[in-house]
Every structure is written in C-alpha cells, then in structure tokens.
PDB file of C-alpha atoms in Angstrom:
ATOM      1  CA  UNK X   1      -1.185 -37.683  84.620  1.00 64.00           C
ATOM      2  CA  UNK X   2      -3.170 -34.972  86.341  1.00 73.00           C
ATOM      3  CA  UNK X   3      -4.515 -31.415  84.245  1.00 74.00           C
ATOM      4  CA  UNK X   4      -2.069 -29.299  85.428  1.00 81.00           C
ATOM      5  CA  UNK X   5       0.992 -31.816  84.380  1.00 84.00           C
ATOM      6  CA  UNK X   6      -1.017 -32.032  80.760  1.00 79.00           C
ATOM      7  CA  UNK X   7      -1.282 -27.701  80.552  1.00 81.00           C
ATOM      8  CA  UNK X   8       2.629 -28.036  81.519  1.00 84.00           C
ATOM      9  CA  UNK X   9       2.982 -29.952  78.634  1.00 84.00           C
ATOM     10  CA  UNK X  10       1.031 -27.787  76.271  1.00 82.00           C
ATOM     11  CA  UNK X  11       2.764 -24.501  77.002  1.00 85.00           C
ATOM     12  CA  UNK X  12       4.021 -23.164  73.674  1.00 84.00           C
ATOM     13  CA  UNK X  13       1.918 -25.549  71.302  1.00 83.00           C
ATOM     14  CA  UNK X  14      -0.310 -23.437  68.687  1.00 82.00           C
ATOM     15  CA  UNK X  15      -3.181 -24.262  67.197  1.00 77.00           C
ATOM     16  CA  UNK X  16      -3.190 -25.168  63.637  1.00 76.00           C
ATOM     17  CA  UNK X  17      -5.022 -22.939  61.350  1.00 75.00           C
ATOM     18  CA  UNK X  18      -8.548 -24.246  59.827  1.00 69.00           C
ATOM     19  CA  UNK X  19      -8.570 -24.247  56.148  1.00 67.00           C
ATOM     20  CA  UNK X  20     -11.923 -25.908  55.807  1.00 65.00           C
ATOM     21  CA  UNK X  21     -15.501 -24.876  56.459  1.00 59.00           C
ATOM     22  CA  UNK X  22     -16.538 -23.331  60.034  1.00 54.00           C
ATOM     23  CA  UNK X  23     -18.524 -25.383  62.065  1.00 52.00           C
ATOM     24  CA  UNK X  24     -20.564 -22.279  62.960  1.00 52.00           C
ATOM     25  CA  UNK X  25     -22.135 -21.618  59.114  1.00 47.00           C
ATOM     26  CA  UNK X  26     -25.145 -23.267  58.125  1.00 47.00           C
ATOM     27  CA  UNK X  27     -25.191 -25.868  54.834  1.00 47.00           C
ATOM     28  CA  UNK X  28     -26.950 -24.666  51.763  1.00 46.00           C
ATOM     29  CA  UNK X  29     -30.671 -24.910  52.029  1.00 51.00           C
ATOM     30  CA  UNK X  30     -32.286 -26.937  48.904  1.00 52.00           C
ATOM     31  CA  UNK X  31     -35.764 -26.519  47.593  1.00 59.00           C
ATOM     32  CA  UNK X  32     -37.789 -29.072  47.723  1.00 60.00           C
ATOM     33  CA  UNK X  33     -37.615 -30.115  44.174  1.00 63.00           C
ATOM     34  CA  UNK X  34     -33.954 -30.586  44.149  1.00 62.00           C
ATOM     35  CA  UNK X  35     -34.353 -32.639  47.750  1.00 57.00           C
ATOM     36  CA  UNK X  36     -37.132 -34.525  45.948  1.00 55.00           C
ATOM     37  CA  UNK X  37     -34.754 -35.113  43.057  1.00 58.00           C
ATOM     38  CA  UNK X  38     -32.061 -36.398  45.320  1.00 54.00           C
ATOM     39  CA  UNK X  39     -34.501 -39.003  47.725  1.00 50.00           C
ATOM     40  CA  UNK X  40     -35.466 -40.128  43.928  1.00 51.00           C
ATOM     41  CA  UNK X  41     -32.241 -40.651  42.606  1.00 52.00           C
ATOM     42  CA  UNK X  42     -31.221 -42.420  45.998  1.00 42.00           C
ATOM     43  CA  UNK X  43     -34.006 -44.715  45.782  1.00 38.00           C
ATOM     44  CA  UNK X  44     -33.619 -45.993  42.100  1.00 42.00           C
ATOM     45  CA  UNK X  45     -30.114 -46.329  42.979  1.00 43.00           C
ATOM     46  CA  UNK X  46     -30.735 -48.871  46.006  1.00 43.00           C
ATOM     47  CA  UNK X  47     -33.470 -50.750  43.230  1.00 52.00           C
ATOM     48  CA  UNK X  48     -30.914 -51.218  40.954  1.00 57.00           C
ATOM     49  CA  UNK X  49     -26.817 -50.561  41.850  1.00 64.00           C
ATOM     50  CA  UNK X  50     -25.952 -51.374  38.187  1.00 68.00           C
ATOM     51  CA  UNK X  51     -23.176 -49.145  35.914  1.00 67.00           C
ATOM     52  CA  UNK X  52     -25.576 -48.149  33.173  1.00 68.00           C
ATOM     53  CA  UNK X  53     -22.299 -48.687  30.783  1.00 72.00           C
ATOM     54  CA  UNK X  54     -21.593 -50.951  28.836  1.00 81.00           C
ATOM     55  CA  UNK X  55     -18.253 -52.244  29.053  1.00 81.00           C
ATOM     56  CA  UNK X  56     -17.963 -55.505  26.981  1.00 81.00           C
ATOM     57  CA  UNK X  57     -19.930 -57.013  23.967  1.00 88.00           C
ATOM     58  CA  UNK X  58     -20.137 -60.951  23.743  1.00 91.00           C
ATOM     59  CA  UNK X  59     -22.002 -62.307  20.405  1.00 93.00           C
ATOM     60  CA  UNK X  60     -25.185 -63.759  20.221  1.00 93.00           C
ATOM     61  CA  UNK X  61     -24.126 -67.506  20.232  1.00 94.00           C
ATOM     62  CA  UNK X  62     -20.857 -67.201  21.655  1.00 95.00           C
ATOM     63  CA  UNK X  63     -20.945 -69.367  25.175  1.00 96.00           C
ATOM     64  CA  UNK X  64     -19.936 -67.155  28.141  1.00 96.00           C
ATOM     65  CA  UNK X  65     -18.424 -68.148  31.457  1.00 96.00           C
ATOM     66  CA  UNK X  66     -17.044 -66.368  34.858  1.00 97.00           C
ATOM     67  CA  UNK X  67     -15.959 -67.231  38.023  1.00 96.00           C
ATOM     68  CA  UNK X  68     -14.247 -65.537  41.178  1.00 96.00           C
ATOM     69  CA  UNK X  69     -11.284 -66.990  42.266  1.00 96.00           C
ATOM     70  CA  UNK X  70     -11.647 -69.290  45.509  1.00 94.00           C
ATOM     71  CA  UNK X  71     -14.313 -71.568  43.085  1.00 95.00           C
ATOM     72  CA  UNK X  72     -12.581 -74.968  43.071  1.00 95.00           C
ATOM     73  CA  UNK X  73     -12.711 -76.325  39.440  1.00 96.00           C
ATOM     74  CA  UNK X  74     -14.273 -79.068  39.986  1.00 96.00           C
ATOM     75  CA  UNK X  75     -17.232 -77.083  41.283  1.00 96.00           C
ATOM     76  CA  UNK X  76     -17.165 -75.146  38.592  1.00 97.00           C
ATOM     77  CA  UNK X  77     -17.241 -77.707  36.221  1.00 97.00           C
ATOM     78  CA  UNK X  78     -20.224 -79.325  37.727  1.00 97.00           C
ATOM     79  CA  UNK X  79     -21.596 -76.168  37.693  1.00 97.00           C
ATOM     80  CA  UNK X  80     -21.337 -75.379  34.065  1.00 95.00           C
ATOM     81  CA  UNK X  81     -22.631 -79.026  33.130  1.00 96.00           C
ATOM     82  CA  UNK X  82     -25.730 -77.975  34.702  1.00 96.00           C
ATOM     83  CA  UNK X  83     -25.230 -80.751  37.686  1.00 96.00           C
ATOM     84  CA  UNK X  84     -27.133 -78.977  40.130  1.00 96.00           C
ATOM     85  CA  UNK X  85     -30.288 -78.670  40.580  1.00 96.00           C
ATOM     86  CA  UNK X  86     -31.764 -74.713  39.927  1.00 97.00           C
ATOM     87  CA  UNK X  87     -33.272 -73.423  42.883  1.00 96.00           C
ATOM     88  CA  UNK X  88     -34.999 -70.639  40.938  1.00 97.00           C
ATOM     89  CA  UNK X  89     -35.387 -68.926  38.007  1.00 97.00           C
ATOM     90  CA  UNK X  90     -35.908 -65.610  35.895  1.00 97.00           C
ATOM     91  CA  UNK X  91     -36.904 -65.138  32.572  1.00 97.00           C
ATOM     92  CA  UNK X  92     -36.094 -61.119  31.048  1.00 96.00           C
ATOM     93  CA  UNK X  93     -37.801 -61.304  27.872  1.00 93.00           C
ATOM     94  CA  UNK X  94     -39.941 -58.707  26.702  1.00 91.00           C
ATOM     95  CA  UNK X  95     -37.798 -56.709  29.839  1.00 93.00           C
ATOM     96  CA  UNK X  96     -36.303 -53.292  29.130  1.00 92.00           C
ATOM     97  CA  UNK X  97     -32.903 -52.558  29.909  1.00 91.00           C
ATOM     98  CA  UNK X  98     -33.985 -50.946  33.083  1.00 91.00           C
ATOM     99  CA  UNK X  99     -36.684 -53.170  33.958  1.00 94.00           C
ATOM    100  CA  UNK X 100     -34.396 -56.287  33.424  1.00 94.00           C
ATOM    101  CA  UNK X 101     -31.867 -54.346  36.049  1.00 93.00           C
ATOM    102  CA  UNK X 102     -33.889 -54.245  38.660  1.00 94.00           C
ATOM    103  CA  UNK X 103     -35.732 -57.205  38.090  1.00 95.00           C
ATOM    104  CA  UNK X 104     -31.873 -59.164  38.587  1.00 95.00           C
ATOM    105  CA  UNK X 105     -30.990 -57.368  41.410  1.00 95.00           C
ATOM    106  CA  UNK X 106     -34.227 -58.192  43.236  1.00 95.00           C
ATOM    107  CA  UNK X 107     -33.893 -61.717  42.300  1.00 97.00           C
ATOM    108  CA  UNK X 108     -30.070 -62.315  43.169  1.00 96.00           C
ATOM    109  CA  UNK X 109     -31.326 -60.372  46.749  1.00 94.00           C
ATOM    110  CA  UNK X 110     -34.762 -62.770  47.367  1.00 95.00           C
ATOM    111  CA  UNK X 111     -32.027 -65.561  46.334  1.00 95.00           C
ATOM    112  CA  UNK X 112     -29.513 -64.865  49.192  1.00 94.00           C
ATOM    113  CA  UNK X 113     -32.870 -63.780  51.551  1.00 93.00           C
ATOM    114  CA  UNK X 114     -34.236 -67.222  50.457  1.00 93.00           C
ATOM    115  CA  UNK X 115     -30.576 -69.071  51.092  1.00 92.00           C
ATOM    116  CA  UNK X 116     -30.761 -70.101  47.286  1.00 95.00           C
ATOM    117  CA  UNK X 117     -27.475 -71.463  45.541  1.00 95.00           C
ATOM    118  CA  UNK X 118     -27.997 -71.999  41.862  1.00 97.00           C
ATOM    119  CA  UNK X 119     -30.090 -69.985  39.659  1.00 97.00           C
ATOM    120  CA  UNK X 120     -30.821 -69.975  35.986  1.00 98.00           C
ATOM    121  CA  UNK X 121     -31.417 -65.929  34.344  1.00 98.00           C
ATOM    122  CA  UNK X 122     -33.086 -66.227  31.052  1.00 97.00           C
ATOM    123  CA  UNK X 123     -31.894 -63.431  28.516  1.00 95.00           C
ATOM    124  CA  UNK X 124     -32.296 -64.462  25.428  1.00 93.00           C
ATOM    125  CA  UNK X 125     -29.865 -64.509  22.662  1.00 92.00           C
ATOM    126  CA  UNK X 126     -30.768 -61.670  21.332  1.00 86.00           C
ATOM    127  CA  UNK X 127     -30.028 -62.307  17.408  1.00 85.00           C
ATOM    128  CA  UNK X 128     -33.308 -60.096  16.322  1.00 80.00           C
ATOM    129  CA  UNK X 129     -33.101 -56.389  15.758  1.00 74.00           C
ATOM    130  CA  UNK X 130     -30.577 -53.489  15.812  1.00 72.00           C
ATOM    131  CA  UNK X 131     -28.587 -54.044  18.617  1.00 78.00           C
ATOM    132  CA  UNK X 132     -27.319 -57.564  18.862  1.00 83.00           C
ATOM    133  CA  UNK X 133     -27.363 -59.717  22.406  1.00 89.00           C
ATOM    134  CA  UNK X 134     -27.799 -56.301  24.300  1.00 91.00           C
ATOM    135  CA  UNK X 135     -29.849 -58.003  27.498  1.00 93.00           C
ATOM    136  CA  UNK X 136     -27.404 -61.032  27.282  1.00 95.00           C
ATOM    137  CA  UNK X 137     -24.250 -58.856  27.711  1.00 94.00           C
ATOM    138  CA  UNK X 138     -26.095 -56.451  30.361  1.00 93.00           C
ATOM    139  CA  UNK X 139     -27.446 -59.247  32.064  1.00 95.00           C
ATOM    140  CA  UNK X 140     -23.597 -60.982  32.417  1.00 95.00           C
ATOM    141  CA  UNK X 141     -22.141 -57.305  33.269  1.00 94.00           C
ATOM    142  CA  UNK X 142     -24.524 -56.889  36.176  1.00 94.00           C
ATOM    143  CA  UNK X 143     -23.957 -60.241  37.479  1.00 95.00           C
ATOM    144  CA  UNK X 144     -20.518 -59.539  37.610  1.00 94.00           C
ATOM    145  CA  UNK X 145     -20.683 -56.644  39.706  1.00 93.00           C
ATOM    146  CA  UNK X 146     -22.549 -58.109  42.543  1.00 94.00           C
ATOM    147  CA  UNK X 147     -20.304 -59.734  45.004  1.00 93.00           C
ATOM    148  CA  UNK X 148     -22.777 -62.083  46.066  1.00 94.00           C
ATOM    149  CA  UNK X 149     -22.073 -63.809  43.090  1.00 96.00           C
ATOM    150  CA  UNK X 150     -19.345 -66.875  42.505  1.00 97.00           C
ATOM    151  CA  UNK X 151     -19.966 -67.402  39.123  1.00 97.00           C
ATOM    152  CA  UNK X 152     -22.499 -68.064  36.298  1.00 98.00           C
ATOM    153  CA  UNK X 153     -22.136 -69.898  32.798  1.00 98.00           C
ATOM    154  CA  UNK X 154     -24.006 -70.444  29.813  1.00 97.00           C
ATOM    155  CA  UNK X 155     -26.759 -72.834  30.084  1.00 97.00           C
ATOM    156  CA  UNK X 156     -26.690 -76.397  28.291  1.00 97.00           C
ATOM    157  CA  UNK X 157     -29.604 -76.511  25.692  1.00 97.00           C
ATOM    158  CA  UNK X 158     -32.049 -78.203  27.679  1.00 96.00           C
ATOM    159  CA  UNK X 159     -32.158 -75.366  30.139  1.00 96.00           C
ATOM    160  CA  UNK X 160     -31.919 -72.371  26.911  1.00 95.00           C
ATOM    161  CA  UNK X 161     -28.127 -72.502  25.796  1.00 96.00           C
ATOM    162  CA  UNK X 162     -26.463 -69.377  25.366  1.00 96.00           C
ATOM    163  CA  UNK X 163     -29.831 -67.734  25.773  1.00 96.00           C
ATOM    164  CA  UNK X 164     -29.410 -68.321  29.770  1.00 97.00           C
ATOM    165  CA  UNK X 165     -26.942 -68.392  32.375  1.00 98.00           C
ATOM    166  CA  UNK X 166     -26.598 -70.610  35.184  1.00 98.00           C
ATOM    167  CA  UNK X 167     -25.872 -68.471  38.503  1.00 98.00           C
ATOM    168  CA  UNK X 168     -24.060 -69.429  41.547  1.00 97.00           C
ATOM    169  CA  UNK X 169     -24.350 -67.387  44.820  1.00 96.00           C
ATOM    170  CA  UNK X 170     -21.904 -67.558  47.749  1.00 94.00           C
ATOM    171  CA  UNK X 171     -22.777 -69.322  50.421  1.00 89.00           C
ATOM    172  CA  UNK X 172     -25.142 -67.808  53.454  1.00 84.00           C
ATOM    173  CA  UNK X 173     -23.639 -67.343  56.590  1.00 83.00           C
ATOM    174  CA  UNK X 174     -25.976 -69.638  58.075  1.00 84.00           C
ATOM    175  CA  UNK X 175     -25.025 -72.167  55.877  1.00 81.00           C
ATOM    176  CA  UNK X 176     -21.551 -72.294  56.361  1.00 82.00           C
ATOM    177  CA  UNK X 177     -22.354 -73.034  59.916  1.00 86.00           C
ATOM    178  CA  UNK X 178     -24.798 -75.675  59.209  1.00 84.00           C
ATOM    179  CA  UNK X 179     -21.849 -77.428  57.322  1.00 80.00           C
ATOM    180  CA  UNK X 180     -19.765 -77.091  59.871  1.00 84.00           C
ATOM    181  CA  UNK X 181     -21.821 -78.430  62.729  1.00 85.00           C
ATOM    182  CA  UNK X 182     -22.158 -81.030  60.117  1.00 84.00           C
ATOM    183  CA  UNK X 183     -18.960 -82.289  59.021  1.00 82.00           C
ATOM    184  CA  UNK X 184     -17.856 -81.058  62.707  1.00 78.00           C
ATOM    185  CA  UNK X 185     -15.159 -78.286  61.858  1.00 65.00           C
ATOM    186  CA  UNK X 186     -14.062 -75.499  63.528  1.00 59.00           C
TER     187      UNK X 186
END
C-alpha cells in the first residue's frame, strides 16, 4: 500500500474530539514537602506491602492452618507435622505491629533470595494484655497476602505450638530446573 492509496482511504474520516488533558499543558508542580512526603510514603510501602487492616481474628490457642491450592495433601500434611527440616527462622516478640511487618516481609524476601523452603515465624500467642493474639493474627494475615507463599501452619509444641507458624515458600525458579535436570523432565 503506498501514501497516496492510504490518504485515498482517509478522505472523509474526522478526527475524534479529545476529552482528556492536552498534551501541551504542564502537570501540577509540587513543593518539595509534598514530593518528600510522596518518595516517603513510596519507600515504607516497598519495606512493608502489608493492608494495615485487620480482617480476621483467630484466638489465642486456637491452631491455624492455610494453604494455596496446587499443595498436594500429602505435602501438606508433612508439612504441618513439622517433617521438614526449618531452613530459618524469626522470632517477633517484643516487635511492634509495624516493626513485626517489615521485619516478615524482609525475611520471606532473604528466604526466596536465599532459595529457602520452610520457615518457622515466632509470634507468640499473645494471651497477655488488652488486645488478644494481635501479632499472631497480623502475622497469619500478612503471610497470606504474599504470593510467594504456599502455605504455613501452626507449629507442633516442640517448635512453640500455636505461638509459631511453620512457612512454606514456592519453589525458586532455579530449583524447579535443578529437579528437572534431575529426575530428567521436560
């Protein structure tokens, strides 16, 4: 198709009318307060991703549990059993809310960096004070929202009970291939 078969073509068309913003106008300038605001805010937000909202309560003692589906149940119940061994682990007491936030979401991200599976979080029950088994059901809401994460369940009592939470992490990418090479699929 040459240029002057394409103008051909586009005799009669109009141009639709632009309801939105001209290109040609400058964006609002902010002061640098409300810039340094916004790098702040940006920042703490790539510390810590969390919903600051809680949107379940569990109970002290109760025994929690969560996996994504794909997580064969056998896995899972080795899992839970506390059959494999912990690669790591992180203990939140004496944390507040906000420490404890980003102190998880550095952890789970050293974990993947580090090509760790299984991790144990230690929360705490949190049976003392006004607010009953807040860090325990902020602690199980975060690890929820992270996608990196297949599952977790309470702890048996040798490794804290329902005052921990075993955590299993998807698998790298380089590990998948590893097993592959190794059991030779494609």
């Amino acid at each position: 198709m040459s240029d002057d078969d394409f103008l051909n073509e586009m005799q009669g068309v109009t141009p639709l009318k632009q309801d939105k913003a001209s290109p040609g106008k400058k964006a609002v300038s902010l002061d640098f307060k409300s810039r340094k605001d916004a790098a702040e805010n940006f920042t703490q937000s790539l510390d810590s991703p969390f919903s600051s909202l809680l949107k379940k309560a569990v109970l002290p003692y109760d025994i929690v549990g969560f996996k994504r589906p794909g997580v064969q149940d056998g896995v899972f119940r080795q899992f839970r059993l506390g059959k494999y061994s912990i690669d790591a682990r992180l203990d939140l007491h004496q944390l507040s809310i906000e420490k404890a936030s980003k102190a998880v979401f550095s952890f789970i991200k050293e974990s993947r960096e580090y090509e760790l599976r299984t991790l144990l979080i230690v929360h705490g029950k949190g049976d003392r004070g006004d607010k009953k088994a807040l860090l325990k059901n902020y602690t199980l809401q975060w690890l929820e929202e992270l996608p990196e994460v297949l599952a977790y369940h309470s702890a048996t009592p040798k490794d804290g009970g329902v005052g921990a939470v075993y955590v299993l992490l998807k698998k790298s990418d380089k590990a998948k291939e590893k097993n592959r090479e190794r059991f030779g699929l494609r």
